[in-house]
PDB file of C-alpha atoms in Angstrom:
ATOM      1  CA  MET S  40       0.023  -0.026   0.005  1.00  0.00           C
ATOM      2  CA  ILE S  41       1.044   3.622  -0.633  1.00  0.00           C
ATOM      3  CA  PHE S  42       0.479   6.634   1.749  1.00  0.00           C
ATOM      4  CA  ASN S  43       1.066  10.385   1.414  1.00  0.00           C
ATOM      5  CA  SER S  44       2.645  10.555   4.854  1.00  0.00           C
ATOM      6  CA  TYR S  45       3.571   8.324   7.763  1.00  0.00           C
ATOM      7  CA  GLU S  46       0.820  10.015   9.788  1.00  0.00           C
ATOM      8  CA  GLU S  47      -1.658   8.800   7.140  1.00  0.00           C
ATOM      9  CA  ALA S  48      -0.164   5.287   7.390  1.00  0.00           C
ATOM     10  CA  TYR S  49      -0.509   5.406  11.173  1.00  0.00           C
ATOM     11  CA  ASP S  50      -4.086   6.592  10.992  1.00  0.00           C
ATOM     12  CA  TYR S  51      -4.850   3.698   8.637  1.00  0.00           C
ATOM     13  CA  TYR S  52      -3.254   1.194  10.923  1.00  0.00           C
ATOM     14  CA  THR S  53      -5.011   2.495  13.990  1.00  0.00           C
ATOM     15  CA  GLU S  54      -8.345   2.253  12.173  1.00  0.00           C
ATOM     16  CA  TYR S  55      -7.465  -1.246  11.249  1.00  0.00           C
ATOM     17  CA  GLY S  56      -6.666  -1.997  14.887  1.00  0.00           C
ATOM     18  CA  VAL S  57      -9.987  -0.629  16.042  1.00  0.00           C
ATOM     19  CA  HIS S  58     -11.803  -2.722  13.448  1.00  0.00           C
ATOM     20  CA  GLU S  59      -9.936  -5.851  14.553  1.00  0.00           C
ATOM     21  CA  ARG S  60     -10.129  -4.897  18.271  1.00  0.00           C
ATOM     22  CA  PHE S  61      -6.485  -4.420  19.278  1.00  0.00           C
ATOM     23  CA  GLY S  62      -4.532  -1.351  20.314  1.00  0.00           C
ATOM     24  CA  VAL S  63      -1.812   0.302  18.168  1.00  0.00           C
ATOM     25  CA  ARG S  64       1.197   2.397  19.030  1.00  0.00           C
ATOM     26  CA  ILE S  65       4.238   3.983  17.186  1.00  0.00           C
ATOM     27  CA  ARG S  66       7.236   1.817  18.112  1.00  0.00           C
ATOM     28  CA  SER S  67       9.798   4.118  16.444  1.00  0.00           C
ATOM     29  CA  THR S  68      10.503   6.659  13.718  1.00  0.00           C
ATOM     30  CA  ASN S  69      13.806   7.307  12.053  1.00  0.00           C
ATOM     31  CA  LYS S  70      15.596   9.805   9.842  1.00  0.00           C
ATOM     32  CA  THR S  71      17.620   7.266   7.947  1.00  0.00           C
ATOM     33  CA  ARG S  72      18.643   9.183   4.840  1.00  0.00           C
ATOM     34  CA  ALA S  73      21.224  12.012   4.648  1.00  0.00           C
ATOM     35  CA  GLY S  74      19.832  15.276   3.384  1.00  0.00           C
ATOM     36  CA  TYR S  75      16.367  14.753   4.685  1.00  0.00           C
ATOM     37  CA  ASP S  76      15.473  16.741   7.785  1.00  0.00           C
ATOM     38  CA  GLN S  77      12.323  14.669   8.200  1.00  0.00           C
ATOM     39  CA  VAL S  78      11.229  11.172   9.232  1.00  0.00           C
ATOM     40  CA  THR S  79      11.854   8.640   6.551  1.00  0.00           C
ATOM     41  CA  SER S  80      10.770   5.406   8.201  1.00  0.00           C
ATOM     42  CA  ALA S  81       8.168   4.450  10.806  1.00  0.00           C
ATOM     43  CA  HIS S  82       7.484   1.303  12.795  1.00  0.00           C
ATOM     44  CA  PHE S  83       3.900   0.689  14.075  1.00  0.00           C
ATOM     45  CA  VAL S  84       3.129  -2.321  16.413  1.00  0.00           C
ATOM     46  CA  CYS S  85       0.298  -3.796  18.485  1.00  0.00           C
ATOM     47  CA  SER S  86      -0.010  -2.110  21.839  1.00  0.00           C
ATOM     48  CA  ARG S  87       0.898  -5.457  23.505  1.00  0.00           C
ATOM     49  CA  GLU S  88       4.298  -5.554  21.770  1.00  0.00           C
ATOM     50  CA  GLY S  89       7.241  -5.791  24.067  1.00  0.00           C
ATOM     51  CA  LYS S  90       8.067  -7.632  27.259  1.00  0.00           C
ATOM     52  CA  ARG S  91       7.153  -6.559  30.785  1.00  0.00           C
ATOM     53  CA  LYS S  92       9.929  -6.428  33.421  1.00  0.00           C
ATOM     54  CA  LYS S  93       9.614  -9.385  35.787  1.00  0.00           C
ATOM     55  CA  ASP S  94       8.949  -7.195  38.868  1.00  0.00           C
ATOM     56  CA  ILE S  95       6.035  -5.541  37.000  1.00  0.00           C
ATOM     57  CA  VAL S  96       4.672  -8.876  35.889  1.00  0.00           C
ATOM     58  CA  ASP S  97       4.712 -10.165  39.460  1.00  0.00           C
ATOM     59  CA  ARG S  98       2.533  -7.283  40.524  1.00  0.00           C
ATOM     60  CA  ILE S  99      -0.043  -7.772  37.884  1.00  0.00           C
ATOM     61  CA  ASP S 100      -3.261  -9.332  39.031  1.00  0.00           C
ATOM     62  CA  PRO S 101      -3.840 -12.576  37.016  1.00  0.00           C
ATOM     63  CA  LYS S 102      -7.474 -11.541  36.521  1.00  0.00           C
ATOM     64  CA  SER S 103      -6.385  -8.442  34.568  1.00  0.00           C
ATOM     65  CA  ILE S 104      -3.948 -10.204  32.299  1.00  0.00           C
ATOM     66  CA  SER S 105      -6.303  -9.754  29.349  1.00  0.00           C
ATOM     67  CA  CYS S 106      -5.961  -5.964  29.604  1.00  0.00           C
ATOM     68  CA  SER S 107      -5.392  -4.506  26.244  1.00  0.00           C
ATOM     69  CA  THR S 108      -2.200  -2.702  27.359  1.00  0.00           C
ATOM     70  CA  VAL S 109      -0.355  -5.626  29.094  1.00  0.00           C
ATOM     71  CA  GLN S 110       2.747  -6.391  27.025  1.00  0.00           C
ATOM     72  CA  CYS S 111       3.060  -9.991  26.023  1.00  0.00           C
ATOM     73  CA  GLU S 112       5.625  -9.952  23.194  1.00  0.00           C
ATOM     74  CA  CYS S 113       3.001  -9.739  20.414  1.00  0.00           C
ATOM     75  CA  LYS S 114       4.800  -9.669  17.051  1.00  0.00           C
ATOM     76  CA  ALA S 115       2.027  -7.854  14.951  1.00  0.00           C
ATOM     77  CA  GLU S 116       3.547  -4.885  13.103  1.00  0.00           C
ATOM     78  CA  MET S 117       3.511  -2.591  10.122  1.00  0.00           C
ATOM     79  CA  ARG S 118       6.596  -0.779   8.789  1.00  0.00           C
ATOM     80  CA  VAL S 119       6.554   2.088   6.256  1.00  0.00           C
ATOM     81  CA  LEU S 120       9.372   3.680   4.362  1.00  0.00           C
ATOM     82  CA  TYR S 121       9.588   6.929   2.451  1.00  0.00           C
ATOM     83  CA  SER S 122      10.301   6.469  -1.219  1.00  0.00           C
ATOM     84  CA  THR S 123      12.133   9.282  -2.868  1.00  0.00           C
ATOM     85  CA  ASN S 124      11.233   8.078  -6.295  1.00  0.00           C
ATOM     86  CA  LEU S 125       7.488   8.085  -5.525  1.00  0.00           C
ATOM     87  CA  GLY S 126       7.502  10.962  -3.047  1.00  0.00           C
ATOM     88  CA  LYS S 127       5.279   8.753  -0.908  1.00  0.00           C
ATOM     89  CA  TRP S 128       5.350   6.157   1.792  1.00  0.00           C
ATOM     90  CA  ARG S 129       5.047   2.454   1.102  1.00  0.00           C
ATOM     91  CA  VAL S 130       4.541  -0.478   3.332  1.00  0.00           C
ATOM     92  CA  THR S 131       7.682  -2.588   3.530  1.00  0.00           C
ATOM     93  CA  LYS S 132       6.445  -5.143   6.214  1.00  0.00           C
ATOM     94  CA  PHE S 133       3.176  -6.231   7.521  1.00  0.00           C
ATOM     95  CA  LEU S 134       2.780  -9.001  10.102  1.00  0.00           C
ATOM     96  CA  ASP S 135      -0.738  -9.740  11.396  1.00  0.00           C
ATOM     97  CA  VAL S 136      -0.139 -12.530  13.846  1.00  0.00           C
ATOM     98  CA  HIS S 137      -1.174 -11.928  17.447  1.00  0.00           C
ATOM     99  CA  ASN S 138      -0.560 -14.031  20.482  1.00  0.00           C
ATOM    100  CA  HIS S 139      -3.366 -12.729  22.675  1.00  0.00           C
ATOM    101  CA  LYS S 140      -7.113 -12.399  22.757  1.00  0.00           C
ATOM    102  CA  PHE S 141      -8.746  -9.293  21.247  1.00  0.00           C
ATOM    103  CA  VAL S 142     -11.100  -7.090  23.225  1.00  0.00           C
ATOM    104  CA  SER S 143     -14.768  -7.851  22.916  1.00  0.00           C
ATOM    105  CA  PRO S 144     -16.881  -5.987  20.411  1.00  0.00           C
ATOM    106  CA  LEU S 145     -18.662  -4.160  23.239  1.00  0.00           C
ATOM    107  CA  LYS S 146     -15.392  -2.993  24.697  1.00  0.00           C
ATOM    108  CA  ARG S 147     -13.887  -1.891  21.395  1.00  0.00           C
ATOM    109  CA  ILE S 148     -14.892   1.741  22.172  1.00  0.00           C
ATOM    110  CA  GLN S 149     -12.866   1.567  25.316  1.00  0.00           C
ATOM    111  CA  LEU S 150      -9.546   0.970  23.514  1.00  0.00           C
ATOM    112  CA  ARG S 151      -7.056   3.746  24.226  1.00  0.00           C
ATOM    113  CA  LEU S 152      -7.186   4.732  20.565  1.00  0.00           C
ATOM    114  CA  ASN S 153     -10.916   5.356  20.894  1.00  0.00           C
ATOM    115  CA  ARG S 154     -10.678   7.291  24.131  1.00  0.00           C
ATOM    116  CA  ASP S 155     -12.303  10.702  23.565  1.00  0.00           C
ATOM    117  CA  MET S 156     -13.891  12.792  26.222  1.00  0.00           C
ATOM    118  CA  PRO S 157     -15.990  15.575  24.597  1.00  0.00           C
ATOM    119  CA  ASP S 158     -15.958  19.117  25.912  1.00  0.00           C
ATOM    120  CA  ALA S 159     -19.553  18.748  27.061  1.00  0.00           C
ATOM    121  CA  ALA S 160     -18.548  15.824  29.305  1.00  0.00           C
ATOM    122  CA  LYS S 161     -15.597  17.777  30.688  1.00  0.00           C
ATOM    123  CA  ASN S 162     -17.816  20.805  31.454  1.00  0.00           C
ATOM    124  CA  LEU S 163     -20.469  18.574  33.094  1.00  0.00           C
ATOM    125  CA  THR S 164     -17.716  16.879  35.197  1.00  0.00           C
ATOM    126  CA  GLU S 165     -16.632  20.221  36.465  1.00  0.00           C
ATOM    127  CA  VAL S 166     -20.268  21.223  37.223  1.00  0.00           C
ATOM    128  CA  PHE S 167     -20.883  17.955  39.132  1.00  0.00           C
ATOM    129  CA  ASN S 168     -17.708  18.516  41.108  1.00  0.00           C
ATOM    130  CA  ARG S 169     -18.702  22.039  42.125  1.00  0.00           C
ATOM    131  CA  GLU S 170     -22.172  20.952  43.046  1.00  0.00           C
ATOM    132  CA  ASN S 171     -20.871  17.859  45.013  1.00  0.00           C
ATOM    133  CA  ILE S 172     -22.696  15.400  42.655  1.00  0.00           C
ATOM    134  CA  ARG S 173     -21.093  12.025  42.149  1.00  0.00           C
ATOM    135  CA  ILE S 174     -18.662  12.356  39.268  1.00  0.00           C
ATOM    136  CA  ALA S 175     -19.162   8.606  38.390  1.00  0.00           C
ATOM    137  CA  LYS S 176     -22.678   9.585  37.115  1.00  0.00           C
ATOM    138  CA  VAL S 177     -21.276  11.607  34.185  1.00  0.00           C
ATOM    139  CA  PRO S 178     -20.607   8.721  31.777  1.00  0.00           C
ATOM    140  CA  SER S 179     -24.200   7.365  32.226  1.00  0.00           C
ATOM    141  CA  VAL S 180     -25.500  10.744  31.138  1.00  0.00           C
ATOM    142  CA  PHE S 181     -23.646  10.371  27.829  1.00  0.00           C
ATOM    143  CA  GLY S 182     -24.503   6.687  27.132  1.00  0.00           C
ATOM    144  CA  GLY S 183     -22.622   4.574  29.712  1.00  0.00           C
ATOM    145  CA  SER S 184     -20.647   1.803  28.106  1.00  0.00           C
ATOM    146  CA  ILE S 185     -21.083   2.841  24.528  1.00  0.00           C
ATOM    147  CA  ILE S 186     -18.938   6.012  24.782  1.00  0.00           C
ATOM    148  CA  GLY S 187     -15.208   6.695  24.573  1.00  0.00           C
ATOM    149  CA  PHE S 188     -14.611   7.588  28.225  1.00  0.00           C
ATOM    150  CA  ASP S 189     -15.433   6.359  31.729  1.00  0.00           C
ATOM    151  CA  LYS S 190     -15.415   7.677  35.248  1.00  0.00           C
ATOM    152  CA  ARG S 191     -11.685   7.348  35.419  1.00  0.00           C
ATOM    153  CA  ASN S 192     -11.290   9.839  32.619  1.00  0.00           C
ATOM    154  CA  CYS S 193     -13.578  12.158  34.477  1.00  0.00           C
ATOM    155  CA  TYR S 194     -11.478  12.043  37.619  1.00  0.00           C
ATOM    156  CA  ASN S 195      -8.257  12.421  35.448  1.00  0.00           C
ATOM    157  CA  HIS S 196      -9.822  15.530  33.843  1.00  0.00           C
ATOM    158  CA  LEU S 197     -10.435  17.112  37.303  1.00  0.00           C
ATOM    159  CA  ARG S 198      -6.868  16.242  38.270  1.00  0.00           C
ATOM    160  CA  THR S 199      -5.493  17.927  35.252  1.00  0.00           C
ATOM    161  CA  ILE S 200      -7.562  21.032  35.929  1.00  0.00           C
ATOM    162  CA  ARG S 201      -6.306  21.235  39.490  1.00  0.00           C
ATOM    163  CA  ARG S 202      -2.715  20.630  38.468  1.00  0.00           C
ATOM    164  CA  TYR S 203      -2.945  23.350  35.800  1.00  0.00           C
ATOM    165  CA  GLU S 204      -4.407  25.887  38.268  1.00  0.00           C
ATOM    166  CA  LEU S 205      -1.583  25.123  40.775  1.00  0.00           C
ATOM    167  CA  GLU S 206       1.267  25.171  38.329  1.00  0.00           C
ATOM    168  CA  VAL S 207       0.099  28.395  36.599  1.00  0.00           C
ATOM    169  CA  GLY S 208      -0.649  30.378  39.710  1.00  0.00           C
ATOM    170  CA  ASP S 209       1.023  28.240  42.369  1.00  0.00           C
ATOM    171  CA  THR S 210       1.154  30.175  45.602  1.00  0.00           C
ATOM    172  CA  GLN S 211      -0.878  32.896  44.069  1.00  0.00           C
ATOM    173  CA  SER S 212      -3.760  30.486  43.578  1.00  0.00           C
ATOM    174  CA  VAL S 213      -3.793  29.742  47.325  1.00  0.00           C
ATOM    175  CA  LEU S 214      -3.735  33.480  48.097  1.00  0.00           C
ATOM    176  CA  ASN S 215      -6.589  34.136  45.733  1.00  0.00           C
ATOM    177  CA  PHE S 216      -8.606  31.503  47.449  1.00  0.00           C
ATOM    178  CA  PHE S 217      -7.946  33.030  50.850  1.00  0.00           C
ATOM    179  CA  GLN S 218      -8.778  36.516  49.654  1.00  0.00           C
ATOM    180  CA  ARG S 219     -12.013  35.210  48.101  1.00  0.00           C
ATOM    181  CA  LYS S 220     -13.047  33.505  51.340  1.00  0.00           C
ATOM    182  CA  GLN S 221     -12.344  36.621  53.337  1.00  0.00           C
ATOM    183  CA  ARG S 222     -14.469  38.717  50.996  1.00  0.00           C
ATOM    184  CA  GLU S 223     -17.308  36.305  51.498  1.00  0.00           C
ATOM    185  CA  ASN S 224     -16.884  36.408  55.345  1.00  0.00           C
ATOM    186  CA  PRO S 225     -14.528  39.020  56.954  1.00  0.00           C
ATOM    187  CA  GLN S 226     -14.199  36.659  59.918  1.00  0.00           C
ATOM    188  CA  PHE S 227     -12.182  34.179  57.769  1.00  0.00           C
ATOM    189  CA  PHE S 228      -8.563  34.380  58.914  1.00  0.00           C
ATOM    190  CA  TYR S 229      -5.385  33.393  57.142  1.00  0.00           C
ATOM    191  CA  SER S 230      -1.668  33.959  57.649  1.00  0.00           C
ATOM    192  CA  VAL S 231       1.287  33.166  55.374  1.00  0.00           C
ATOM    193  CA  GLN S 232       4.810  32.700  56.644  1.00  0.00           C
ATOM    194  CA  VAL S 233       7.670  33.311  54.261  1.00  0.00           C
ATOM    195  CA  ASP S 234      11.405  32.533  54.371  1.00  0.00           C
ATOM    196  CA  GLU S 235      14.273  34.994  53.976  1.00  0.00           C
ATOM    197  CA  GLU S 236      13.921  34.844  50.193  1.00  0.00           C
ATOM    198  CA  GLY S 237      10.215  35.657  50.244  1.00  0.00           C
ATOM    199  CA  ARG S 238       9.009  32.195  49.430  1.00  0.00           C
ATOM    200  CA  ALA S 239       5.906  30.919  51.119  1.00  0.00           C
ATOM    201  CA  VAL S 240       6.722  28.030  53.476  1.00  0.00           C
ATOM    202  CA  ASN S 241       3.683  27.892  55.785  1.00  0.00           C
ATOM    203  CA  PHE S 242       0.019  28.612  55.437  1.00  0.00           C
ATOM    204  CA  PHE S 243      -2.533  28.836  58.236  1.00  0.00           C
ATOM    205  CA  TRP S 244      -6.245  29.472  57.809  1.00  0.00           C
ATOM    206  CA  VAL S 245      -9.422  29.165  59.808  1.00  0.00           C
ATOM    207  CA  ASP S 246     -12.994  29.833  58.906  1.00  0.00           C
ATOM    208  CA  ALA S 247     -15.457  32.006  60.936  1.00  0.00           C
ATOM    209  CA  ARG S 248     -17.502  29.038  62.194  1.00  0.00           C
ATOM    210  CA  SER S 249     -14.468  27.319  63.556  1.00  0.00           C
ATOM    211  CA  CYS S 250     -13.333  30.447  65.349  1.00  0.00           C
ATOM    212  CA  MET S 251     -16.703  30.720  67.081  1.00  0.00           C
ATOM    213  CA  ALA S 252     -16.727  27.010  67.938  1.00  0.00           C
ATOM    214  CA  TYR S 253     -13.213  27.389  69.551  1.00  0.00           C
ATOM    215  CA  GLU S 254     -14.517  30.363  71.537  1.00  0.00           C
ATOM    216  CA  HIS S 255     -17.203  28.274  73.062  1.00  0.00           C
ATOM    217  CA  PHE S 256     -15.468  24.901  73.482  1.00  0.00           C
ATOM    218  CA  GLY S 257     -11.735  25.519  73.215  1.00  0.00           C
ATOM    219  CA  ASP S 258     -10.967  21.906  72.500  1.00  0.00           C
ATOM    220  CA  VAL S 259      -9.205  20.149  69.624  1.00  0.00           C
ATOM    221  CA  VAL S 260     -10.952  16.837  69.186  1.00  0.00           C
ATOM    222  CA  THR S 261      -8.990  15.667  66.204  1.00  0.00           C
ATOM    223  CA  PHE S 262      -5.475  16.396  65.007  1.00  0.00           C
ATOM    224  CA  ASP S 263      -4.520  14.368  61.958  1.00  0.00           C
ATOM    225  CA  THR S 264      -1.446  14.931  59.789  1.00  0.00           C
ATOM    226  CA  THR S 265      -1.007  14.031  56.142  1.00  0.00           C
ATOM    227  CA  TYR S 266       2.753  14.097  55.993  1.00  0.00           C
ATOM    228  CA  ARG S 267       4.559  14.969  52.792  1.00  0.00           C
ATOM    229  CA  THR S 268       2.493  12.782  50.492  1.00  0.00           C
ATOM    230  CA  LYS S 269       1.517  15.367  47.935  1.00  0.00           C
ATOM    231  CA  LYS S 270       3.270  17.003  45.049  1.00  0.00           C
ATOM    232  CA  TYR S 271       4.904  19.758  47.039  1.00  0.00           C
ATOM    233  CA  GLN S 272       6.063  17.522  49.898  1.00  0.00           C
ATOM    234  CA  MET S 273       4.430  19.761  52.520  1.00  0.00           C
ATOM    235  CA  PRO S 274       2.610  18.412  55.616  1.00  0.00           C
ATOM    236  CA  LEU S 275      -1.080  19.132  55.928  1.00  0.00           C
ATOM    237  CA  ALA S 276      -2.351  19.406  59.519  1.00  0.00           C
ATOM    238  CA  PRO S 277      -6.119  19.872  60.041  1.00  0.00           C
ATOM    239  CA  PHE S 278      -7.336  20.784  63.605  1.00  0.00           C
ATOM    240  CA  THR S 279     -10.961  19.698  63.930  1.00  0.00           C
TER     241      THR S 279
END
């Protein structure tokens, strides 16, 4: 077969993989010819190509061994090479022998290649999160098992949003949150401690209701510490 680009060849092979119910990935691309500042060969393989390291295999639950991403040395592949004479890409090798089961027709949509979370689903996930509605309900709104995403993708989307907000604003995001809470209720209190270089090292905050509760009772009934388990390796110590 002949293709206009290796991307076109890859798209064809992925569509073939979806039809036959196996995953596909790019194994390698190479610039093999002098004078061409572009990719001139590409190697596409089944997503289960390769061999897992023994320590990883030992941790895999036997019940999940049919997972479409578990490597089992599958040899299925397609290689394409750029032909200078044709100005196009041609298939130089095609092997269609798999050593594993394919996903079921009903689960074909759940292959990684088919994963697609539409903007409407992302927006609804954010709304559900703000309104404290179970995020796991979002996929059922869009069709349940016949769509290209599941509840894990919803949670991953929220995690991406949170990471982006922190990395873009970082400490400023925390300060913006404190200032917003204080505008909503002037009794909200916060304090930030900085080091000699002006970097924030400690945050303390308390809402108005907690202040009043402490005025009346003065007891700490719970002191629990989450110690250096998050991205910034900072302890979190809530007094309840």
